[in-house]
Coordinates of C-alpha atoms in Angstrom, one line a residue:
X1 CA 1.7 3.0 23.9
X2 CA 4.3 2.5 27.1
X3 CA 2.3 2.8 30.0
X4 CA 3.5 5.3 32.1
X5 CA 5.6 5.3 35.0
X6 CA 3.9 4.1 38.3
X7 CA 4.5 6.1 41.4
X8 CA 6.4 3.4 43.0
X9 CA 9.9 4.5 43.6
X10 CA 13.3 2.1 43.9
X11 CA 13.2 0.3 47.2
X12 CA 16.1 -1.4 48.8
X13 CA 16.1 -5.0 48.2
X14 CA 17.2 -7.4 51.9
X15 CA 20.5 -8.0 50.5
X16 CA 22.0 -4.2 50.5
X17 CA 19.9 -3.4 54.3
X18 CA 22.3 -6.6 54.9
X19 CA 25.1 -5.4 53.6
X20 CA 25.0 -2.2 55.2
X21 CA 23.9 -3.1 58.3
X22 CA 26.4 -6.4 58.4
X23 CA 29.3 -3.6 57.0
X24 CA 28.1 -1.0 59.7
X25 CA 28.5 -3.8 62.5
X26 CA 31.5 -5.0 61.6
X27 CA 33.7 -1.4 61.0
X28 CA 32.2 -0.5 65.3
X29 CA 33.0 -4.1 66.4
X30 CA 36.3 -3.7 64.7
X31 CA 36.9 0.2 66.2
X32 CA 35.5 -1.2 69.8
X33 CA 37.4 -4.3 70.3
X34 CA 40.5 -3.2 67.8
X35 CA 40.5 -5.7 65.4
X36 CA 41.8 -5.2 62.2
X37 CA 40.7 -8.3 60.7
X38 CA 37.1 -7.1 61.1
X39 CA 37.6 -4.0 59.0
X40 CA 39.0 -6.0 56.5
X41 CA 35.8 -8.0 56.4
X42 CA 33.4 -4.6 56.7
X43 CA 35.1 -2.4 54.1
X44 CA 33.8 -5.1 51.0
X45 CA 30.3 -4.9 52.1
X46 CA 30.3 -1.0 52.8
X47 CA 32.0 -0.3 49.4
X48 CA 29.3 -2.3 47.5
X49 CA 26.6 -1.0 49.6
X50 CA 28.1 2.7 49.1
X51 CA 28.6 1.8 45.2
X52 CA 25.2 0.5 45.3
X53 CA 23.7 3.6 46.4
X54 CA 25.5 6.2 44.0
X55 CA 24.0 4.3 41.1
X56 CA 20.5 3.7 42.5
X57 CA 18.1 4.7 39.3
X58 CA 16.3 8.0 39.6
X59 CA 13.4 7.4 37.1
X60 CA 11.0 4.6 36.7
X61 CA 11.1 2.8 33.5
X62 CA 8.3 2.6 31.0
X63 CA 6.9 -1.0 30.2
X64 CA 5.0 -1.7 27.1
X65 CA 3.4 -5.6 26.7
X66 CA 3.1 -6.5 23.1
X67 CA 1.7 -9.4 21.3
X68 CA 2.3 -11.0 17.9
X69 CA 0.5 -11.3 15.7
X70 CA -3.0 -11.6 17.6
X71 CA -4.6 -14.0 15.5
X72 CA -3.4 -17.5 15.1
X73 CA -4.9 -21.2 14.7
X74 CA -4.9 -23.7 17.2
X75 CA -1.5 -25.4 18.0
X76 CA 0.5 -21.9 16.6
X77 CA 2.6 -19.8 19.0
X78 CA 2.9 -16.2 19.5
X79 CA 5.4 -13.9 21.0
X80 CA 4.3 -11.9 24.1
X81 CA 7.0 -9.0 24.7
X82 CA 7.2 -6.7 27.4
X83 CA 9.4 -3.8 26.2
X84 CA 11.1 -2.1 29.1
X85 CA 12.9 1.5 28.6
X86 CA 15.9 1.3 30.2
X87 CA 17.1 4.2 32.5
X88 CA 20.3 4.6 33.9
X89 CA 21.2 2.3 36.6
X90 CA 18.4 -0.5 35.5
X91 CA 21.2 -3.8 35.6
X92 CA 18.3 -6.2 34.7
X93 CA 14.4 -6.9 33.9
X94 CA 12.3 -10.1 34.9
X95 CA 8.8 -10.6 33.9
X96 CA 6.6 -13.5 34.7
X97 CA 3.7 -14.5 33.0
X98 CA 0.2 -15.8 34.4
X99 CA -0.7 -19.1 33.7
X100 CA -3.7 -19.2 30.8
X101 CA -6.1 -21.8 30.1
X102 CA -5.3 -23.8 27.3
X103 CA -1.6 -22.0 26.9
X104 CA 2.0 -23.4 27.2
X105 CA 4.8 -21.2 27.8
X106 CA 8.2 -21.7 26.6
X107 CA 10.2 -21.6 29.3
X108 CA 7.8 -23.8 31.5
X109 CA 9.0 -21.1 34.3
X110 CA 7.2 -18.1 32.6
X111 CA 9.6 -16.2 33.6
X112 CA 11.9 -14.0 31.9
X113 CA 15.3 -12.1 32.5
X114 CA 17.6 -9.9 30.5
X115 CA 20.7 -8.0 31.5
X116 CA 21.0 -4.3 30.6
X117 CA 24.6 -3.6 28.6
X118 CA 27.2 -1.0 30.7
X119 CA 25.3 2.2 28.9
X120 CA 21.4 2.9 28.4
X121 CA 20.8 1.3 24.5
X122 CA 18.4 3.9 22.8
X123 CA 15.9 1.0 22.0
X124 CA 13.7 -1.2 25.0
X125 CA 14.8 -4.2 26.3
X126 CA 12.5 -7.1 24.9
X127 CA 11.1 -9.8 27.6
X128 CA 10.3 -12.4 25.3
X129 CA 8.4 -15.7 25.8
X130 CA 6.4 -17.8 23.6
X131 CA 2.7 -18.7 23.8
X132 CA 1.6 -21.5 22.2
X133 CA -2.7 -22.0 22.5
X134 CA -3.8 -25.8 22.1
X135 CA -7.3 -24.6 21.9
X136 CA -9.9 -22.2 20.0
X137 CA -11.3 -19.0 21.5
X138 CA -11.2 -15.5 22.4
X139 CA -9.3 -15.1 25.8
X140 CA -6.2 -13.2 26.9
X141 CA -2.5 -14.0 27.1
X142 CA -1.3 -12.3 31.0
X143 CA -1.3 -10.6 32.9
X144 CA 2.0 -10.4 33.5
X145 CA 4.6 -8.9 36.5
X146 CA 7.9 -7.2 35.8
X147 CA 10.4 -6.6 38.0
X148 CA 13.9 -4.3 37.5
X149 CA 16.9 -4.2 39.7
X150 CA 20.1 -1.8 39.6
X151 CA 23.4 -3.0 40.2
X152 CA 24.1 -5.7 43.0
X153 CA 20.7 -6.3 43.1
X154 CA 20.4 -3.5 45.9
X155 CA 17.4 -1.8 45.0
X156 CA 14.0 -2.6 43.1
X157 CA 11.4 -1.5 41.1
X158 CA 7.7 -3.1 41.1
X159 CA 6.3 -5.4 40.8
X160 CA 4.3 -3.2 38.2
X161 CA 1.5 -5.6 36.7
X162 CA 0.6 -5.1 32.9
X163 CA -2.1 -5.7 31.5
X164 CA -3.0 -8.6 29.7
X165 CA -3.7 -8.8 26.0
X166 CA -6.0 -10.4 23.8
X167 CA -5.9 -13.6 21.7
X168 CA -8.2 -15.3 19.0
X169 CA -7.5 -18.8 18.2
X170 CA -9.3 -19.9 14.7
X171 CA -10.4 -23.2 15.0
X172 CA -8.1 -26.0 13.3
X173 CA -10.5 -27.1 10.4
X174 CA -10.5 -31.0 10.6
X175 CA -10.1 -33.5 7.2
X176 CA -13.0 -33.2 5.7
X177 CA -13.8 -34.0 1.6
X178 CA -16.5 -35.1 -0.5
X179 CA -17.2 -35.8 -3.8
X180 CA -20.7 -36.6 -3.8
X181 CA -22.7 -33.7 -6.0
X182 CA -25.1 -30.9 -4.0
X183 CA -29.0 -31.7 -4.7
X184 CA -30.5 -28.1 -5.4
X185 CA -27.5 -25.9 -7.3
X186 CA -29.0 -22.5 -7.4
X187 CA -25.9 -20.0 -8.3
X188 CA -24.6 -18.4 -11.0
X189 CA -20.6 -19.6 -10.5
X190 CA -19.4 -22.9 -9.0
X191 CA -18.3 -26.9 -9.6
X192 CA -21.6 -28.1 -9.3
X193 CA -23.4 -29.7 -12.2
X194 CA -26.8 -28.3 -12.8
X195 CA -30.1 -29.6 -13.8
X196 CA -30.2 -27.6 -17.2
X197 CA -27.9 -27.3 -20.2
X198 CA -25.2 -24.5 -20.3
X199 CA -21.6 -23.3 -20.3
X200 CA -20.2 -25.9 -18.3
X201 CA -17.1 -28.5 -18.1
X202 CA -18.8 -31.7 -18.1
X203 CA -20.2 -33.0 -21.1
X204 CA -23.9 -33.9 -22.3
X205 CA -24.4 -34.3 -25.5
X206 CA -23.8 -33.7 -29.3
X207 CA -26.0 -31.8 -31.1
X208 CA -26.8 -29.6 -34.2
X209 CA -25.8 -26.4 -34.0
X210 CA -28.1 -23.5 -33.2
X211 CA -28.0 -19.5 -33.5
X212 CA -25.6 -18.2 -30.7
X213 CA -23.5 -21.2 -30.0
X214 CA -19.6 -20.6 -30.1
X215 CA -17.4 -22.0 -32.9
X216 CA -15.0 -23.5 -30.6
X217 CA -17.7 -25.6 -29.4
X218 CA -17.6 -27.5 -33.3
X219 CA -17.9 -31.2 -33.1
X220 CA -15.9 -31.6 -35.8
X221 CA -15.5 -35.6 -36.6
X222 CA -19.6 -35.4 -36.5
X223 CA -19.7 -32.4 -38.8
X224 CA -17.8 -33.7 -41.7
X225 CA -19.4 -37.4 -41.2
X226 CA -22.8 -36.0 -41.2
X227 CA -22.2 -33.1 -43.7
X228 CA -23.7 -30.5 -40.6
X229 CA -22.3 -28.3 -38.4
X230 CA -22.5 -30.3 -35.0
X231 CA -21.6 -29.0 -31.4
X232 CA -21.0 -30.4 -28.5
X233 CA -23.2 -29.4 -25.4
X234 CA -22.5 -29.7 -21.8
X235 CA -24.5 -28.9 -18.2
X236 CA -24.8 -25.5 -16.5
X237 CA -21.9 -25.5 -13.6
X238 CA -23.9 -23.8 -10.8
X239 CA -22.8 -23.0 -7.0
X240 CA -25.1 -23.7 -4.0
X241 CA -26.0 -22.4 -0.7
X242 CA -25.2 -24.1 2.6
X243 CA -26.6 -22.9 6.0
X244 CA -23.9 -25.0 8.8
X245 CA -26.3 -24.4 12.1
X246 CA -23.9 -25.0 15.5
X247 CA -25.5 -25.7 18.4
X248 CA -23.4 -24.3 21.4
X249 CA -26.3 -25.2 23.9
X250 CA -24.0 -27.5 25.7
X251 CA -20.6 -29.1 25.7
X252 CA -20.0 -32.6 26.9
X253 CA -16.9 -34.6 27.2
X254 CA -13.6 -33.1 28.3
X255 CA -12.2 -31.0 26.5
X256 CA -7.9 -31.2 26.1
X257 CA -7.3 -29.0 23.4
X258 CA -5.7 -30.0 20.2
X259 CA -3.2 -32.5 21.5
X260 CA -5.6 -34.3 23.3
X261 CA -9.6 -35.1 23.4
X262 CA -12.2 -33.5 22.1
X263 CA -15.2 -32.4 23.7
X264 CA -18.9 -32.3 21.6
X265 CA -18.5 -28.3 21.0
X266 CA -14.5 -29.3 19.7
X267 CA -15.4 -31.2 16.9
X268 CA -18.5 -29.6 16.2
X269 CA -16.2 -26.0 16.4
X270 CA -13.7 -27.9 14.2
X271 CA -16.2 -29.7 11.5
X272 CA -17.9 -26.8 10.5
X273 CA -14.8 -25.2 9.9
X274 CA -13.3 -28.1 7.2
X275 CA -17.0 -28.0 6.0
X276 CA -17.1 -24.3 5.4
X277 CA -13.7 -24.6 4.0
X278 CA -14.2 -27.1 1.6
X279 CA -17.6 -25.8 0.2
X280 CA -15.7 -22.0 0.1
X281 CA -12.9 -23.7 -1.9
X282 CA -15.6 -25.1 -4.4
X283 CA -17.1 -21.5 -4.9
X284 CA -20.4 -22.5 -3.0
X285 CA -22.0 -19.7 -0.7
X286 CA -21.8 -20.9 2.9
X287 CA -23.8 -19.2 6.3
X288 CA -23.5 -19.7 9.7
X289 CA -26.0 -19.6 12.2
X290 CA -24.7 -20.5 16.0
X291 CA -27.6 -21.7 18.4
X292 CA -26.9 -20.9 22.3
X293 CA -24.6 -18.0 21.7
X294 CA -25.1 -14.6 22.7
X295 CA -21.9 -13.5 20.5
X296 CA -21.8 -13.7 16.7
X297 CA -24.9 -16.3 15.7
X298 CA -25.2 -15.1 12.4
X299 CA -23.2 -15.0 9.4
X300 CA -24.8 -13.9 6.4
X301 CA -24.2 -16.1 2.9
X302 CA -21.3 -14.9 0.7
X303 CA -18.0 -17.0 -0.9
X304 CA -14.3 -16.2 -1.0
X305 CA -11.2 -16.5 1.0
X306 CA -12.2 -13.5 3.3
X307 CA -15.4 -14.7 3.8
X308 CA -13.8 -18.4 5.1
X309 CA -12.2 -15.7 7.9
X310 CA -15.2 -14.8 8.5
X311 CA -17.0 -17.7 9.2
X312 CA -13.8 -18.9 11.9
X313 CA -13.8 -15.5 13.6
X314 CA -17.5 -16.1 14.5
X315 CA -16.6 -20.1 15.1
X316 CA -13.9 -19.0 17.7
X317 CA -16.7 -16.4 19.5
X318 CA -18.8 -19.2 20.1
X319 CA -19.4 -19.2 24.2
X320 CA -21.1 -22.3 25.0
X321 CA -24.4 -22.1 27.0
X322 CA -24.9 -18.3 27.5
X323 CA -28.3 -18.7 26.1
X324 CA -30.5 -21.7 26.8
X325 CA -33.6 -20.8 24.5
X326 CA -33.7 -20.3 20.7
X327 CA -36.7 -19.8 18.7
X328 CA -37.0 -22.0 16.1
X329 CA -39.2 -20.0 14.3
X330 CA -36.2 -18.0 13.8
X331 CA -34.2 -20.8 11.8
X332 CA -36.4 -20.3 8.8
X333 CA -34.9 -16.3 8.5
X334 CA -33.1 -15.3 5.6
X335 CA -33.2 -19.3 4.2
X336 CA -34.3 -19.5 0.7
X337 CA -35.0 -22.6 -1.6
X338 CA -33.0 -24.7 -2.5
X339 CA -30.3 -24.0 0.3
X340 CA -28.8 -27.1 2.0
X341 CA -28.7 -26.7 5.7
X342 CA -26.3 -29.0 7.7
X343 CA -26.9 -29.3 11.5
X344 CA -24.1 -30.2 13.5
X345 CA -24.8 -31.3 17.5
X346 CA -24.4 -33.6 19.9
X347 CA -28.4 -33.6 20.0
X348 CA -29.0 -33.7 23.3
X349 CA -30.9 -31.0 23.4
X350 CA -34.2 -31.2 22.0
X351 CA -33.9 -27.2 20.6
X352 CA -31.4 -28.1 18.0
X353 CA -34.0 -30.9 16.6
X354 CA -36.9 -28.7 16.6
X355 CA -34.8 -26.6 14.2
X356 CA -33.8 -29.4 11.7
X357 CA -37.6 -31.1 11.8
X358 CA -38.8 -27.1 11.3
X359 CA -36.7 -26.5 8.5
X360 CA -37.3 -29.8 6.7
X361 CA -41.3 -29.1 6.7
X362 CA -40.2 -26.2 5.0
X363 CA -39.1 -28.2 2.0
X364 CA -35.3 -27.6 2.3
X365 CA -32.9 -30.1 2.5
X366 CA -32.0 -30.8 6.1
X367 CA -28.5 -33.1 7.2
X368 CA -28.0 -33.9 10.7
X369 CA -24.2 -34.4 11.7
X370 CA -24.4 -36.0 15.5
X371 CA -20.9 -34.9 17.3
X372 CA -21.6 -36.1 20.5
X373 CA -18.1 -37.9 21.7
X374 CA -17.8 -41.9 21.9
X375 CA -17.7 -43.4 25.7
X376 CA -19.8 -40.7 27.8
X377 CA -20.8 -42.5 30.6
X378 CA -21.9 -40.3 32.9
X379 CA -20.5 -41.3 35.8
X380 CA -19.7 -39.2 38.9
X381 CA -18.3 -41.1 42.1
X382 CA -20.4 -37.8 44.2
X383 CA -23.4 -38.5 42.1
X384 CA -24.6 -42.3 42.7
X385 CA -27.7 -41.5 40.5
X386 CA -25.7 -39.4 37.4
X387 CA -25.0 -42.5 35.2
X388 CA -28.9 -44.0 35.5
X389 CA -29.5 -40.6 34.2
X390 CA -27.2 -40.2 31.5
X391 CA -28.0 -43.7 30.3
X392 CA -31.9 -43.0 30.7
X393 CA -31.3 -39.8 28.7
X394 CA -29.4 -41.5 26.1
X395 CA -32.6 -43.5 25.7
X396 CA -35.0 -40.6 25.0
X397 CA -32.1 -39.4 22.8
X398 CA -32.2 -42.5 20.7
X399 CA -36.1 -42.3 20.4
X400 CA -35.5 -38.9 19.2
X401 CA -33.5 -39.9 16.5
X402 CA -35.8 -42.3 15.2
X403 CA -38.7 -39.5 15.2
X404 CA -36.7 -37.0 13.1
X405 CA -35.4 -39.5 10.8
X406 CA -39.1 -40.7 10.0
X407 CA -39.9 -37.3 8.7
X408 CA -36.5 -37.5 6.6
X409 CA -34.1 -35.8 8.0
X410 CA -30.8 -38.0 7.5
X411 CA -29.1 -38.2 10.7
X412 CA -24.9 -39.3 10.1
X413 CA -22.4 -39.1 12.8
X414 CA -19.5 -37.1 11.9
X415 CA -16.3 -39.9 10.5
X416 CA -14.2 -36.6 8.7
X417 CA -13.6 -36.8 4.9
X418 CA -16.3 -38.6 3.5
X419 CA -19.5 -38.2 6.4
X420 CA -22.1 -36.7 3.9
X421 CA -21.2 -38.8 0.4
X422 CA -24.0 -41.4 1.3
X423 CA -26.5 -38.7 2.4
X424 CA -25.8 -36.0 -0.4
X425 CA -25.9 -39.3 -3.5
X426 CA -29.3 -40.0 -1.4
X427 CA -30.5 -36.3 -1.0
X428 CA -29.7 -36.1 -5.2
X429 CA -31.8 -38.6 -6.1
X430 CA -34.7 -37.9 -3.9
X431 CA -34.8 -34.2 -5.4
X432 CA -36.3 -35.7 -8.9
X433 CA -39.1 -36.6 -7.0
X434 CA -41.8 -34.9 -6.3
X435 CA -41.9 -33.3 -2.5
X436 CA -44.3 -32.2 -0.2
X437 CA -43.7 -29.0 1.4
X438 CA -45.7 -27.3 4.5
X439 CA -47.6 -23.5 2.8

């Protein structure tokens, strides 16, 4: 909707009080001291400042701020419009935009101007500029000030401020692929191979046939050289269920956007979204659980393109920090067996580890993604003592490593396509073996 018309009426601009008091001047000086020259000179700036005055607008114009579309991935651009109604005597708009965080505006200016045509057009005159947002989030694209003048710039409307307008930026899933089979398969659709013989695409055997199997599944070199029918049998393809836990206690490292460096919550944002992509893709069942977040921490298992939306809506929601505690009594909710949970954190924090080492006595399968950014050091010329206690921390943070990988909870640091082939072969051939789980 146009929001309405402010009570702020068409003021005279500096240039037409000059021209009419310069004008005014001029025409007595010239009368006074009979000088025809100087009425020459007055009668220009009286007949623009009298012209100026017989077309001054009556009516306030109507602005309406629109933005398009209001959903995009990092590094896209939108279109923020401010649609101004033009009323008679309007000769031109300008609107300047705020400066956002993590926007650029094309023009660098933010600013805006279009000319009105000789007659009021029936549709709005469109302030366009383009938004382009380098980073993921929920924030707002304005506010904004527009600014209308009549003809010789002699009068003015506004500045009338509107309202800024919303903006989610999806995360930018990074590279990520692997080809390394999941451990526990538990669905009834997907590309993983299963533990048990059934309709599947990869082949186990040839066997003889049995009440109920299909025809097209005939062996037929077998049959004829044995002289019985012979089928050929393959394993179950099954789907699997992975819990991606996101710890938004803390956020270290500067963060530049998508054109330049990443902070810890940047690539853990961004590589929980290529993982829940590539799993989605694959038909698996994928949850999200956010740690530290008072916004959307929980997304519920499901599969599909819609439900990939999902998961990145709740991914760009994420506000670091806004809650420092977390239960982790509360990890084990809604997990059942045989789900594969991957943690992904810079693990300073020792919240986020009390979750993996809780859900692993549990008997699930537990991966630990460390995201914390290369070259931290710590150092802060007004703190003297900041890097002996980033260094000291790093420490402790090493020793807890070694802890939570003794009770076997695989900790890999995150490389892109590839990261969890080693731990998932590993995890595969550990689930043969018998396990001990906490009753």
């Amino acid at each position: 909707m146009p929001t309405p018309p402010p009570h702020v009426p068409w003021r005279p601009t500096s240039a037409h009080v000059r021209a009419c008091v310069g004008g005014a001047a001029l025409a007595l000086a010239a009368t006074w001291l009979r000088r025809p020259d100087l009425l020459v000179l007055a009668a220009p700036l009286l007949v623009v400042a009298l012209w100026s005055a017989l077309s001054r607008p009556g009516a306030a114009p109507q602005v309406e701020a629109r933005l398009a579309p209001r959903t995009v991935r990092e590094g896209e651009a939108v279109r923020w419009t401010a649609a101004v109604q033009p009323v008679p005597g309007l000769e031109q708009a300008t609107a300047k935009l705020a400066a956002g965080d993590f926007q650029q505006v094309d023009p660098p200016t933010r600013t805006v101007t279009v000319a009105s045509p000789g007659t009021p057009p029936p549709e709005a005159l469109p302030l366009a500029l383009a938004v382009r947002t380098t980073r993921w989030g929920r924030r707002t694209v304005g506010p904004a000030v527009v600014v209308a003048h009549s003809a010789w710039g002699a009068f003015r409307w506004g500045a009338h401020e509107v309202e800024p307008v919303g903006l989610s930026t999806l995360p930018v899933p990074t590279l990520f692929d692997t080809t390394a089979p999941m451990p526990h398969p538990n669905g009834l659709v997907g590309l993983n191979r299963s533990g048990r013989p059934g309709d599947g695409s990869e082949f186990a055997s040839i066997r003889p046939f049995q009440l109920g199997d299909r025809l097209r599944r005939i062996h037929w070199p077998v049959s004829l050289r044995t002289g019985s029918l012979h089928v050929t049998s393959s394993w179950a393809d099954q789907d699997s269920h992975v819990l991606l836990i996101v710890d938004a206690l803390n956020d270290l490292g500067p963060s530049e956007g998508l054109d330049g460096a990443a902070s810890s919550l940047d690539t853990t944002v961004r590589a929980a979204g290529a993982m829940a992509e590539h799993y989605l893709h694959r038909g698996d069942r994928v949850s999200l659980r956010v740690l530290g977040s008072t916004g959307t921490t929980r997304v519920p298992a499901a599969t599909g393109k819609h439900h990939l939306r999902r998961v990145l809506d709740a991914l760009a929601s994420i506000e670091v920090a806004s809650r420092l505690e977390d239960d982790p009594r509360h990890a084990l909710t809604g997990v059942s067996a045989g789900t594969v949970v991957v943690l992904l954190s810079p693990l300073v924090s020792p919240v986020a580890l009390s979750h993996a080492v809780t859900l692993a006595r549990r008997g699930l399968t537990v991966i630990v993604i460390d995201t914390l950014p290369e070259g931290l050091a710590g150092d802060d010329p007004q703190e003297p003592f900041a890097g002996i206690a980033w260094r000291v921390r790093l420490l402790e943070r090493r020793r807890e490593l070694e802890r939570v990988q003794a009770v076997g909870v695989p900790v890999v640091a995150w490389l892109g396509p590839g990261s969890l082939d080693r731990v998932l072969r590993d995890v595969t051939r550990r689930s043969a073996a018998p396990r001990m789980a906490q009753r």
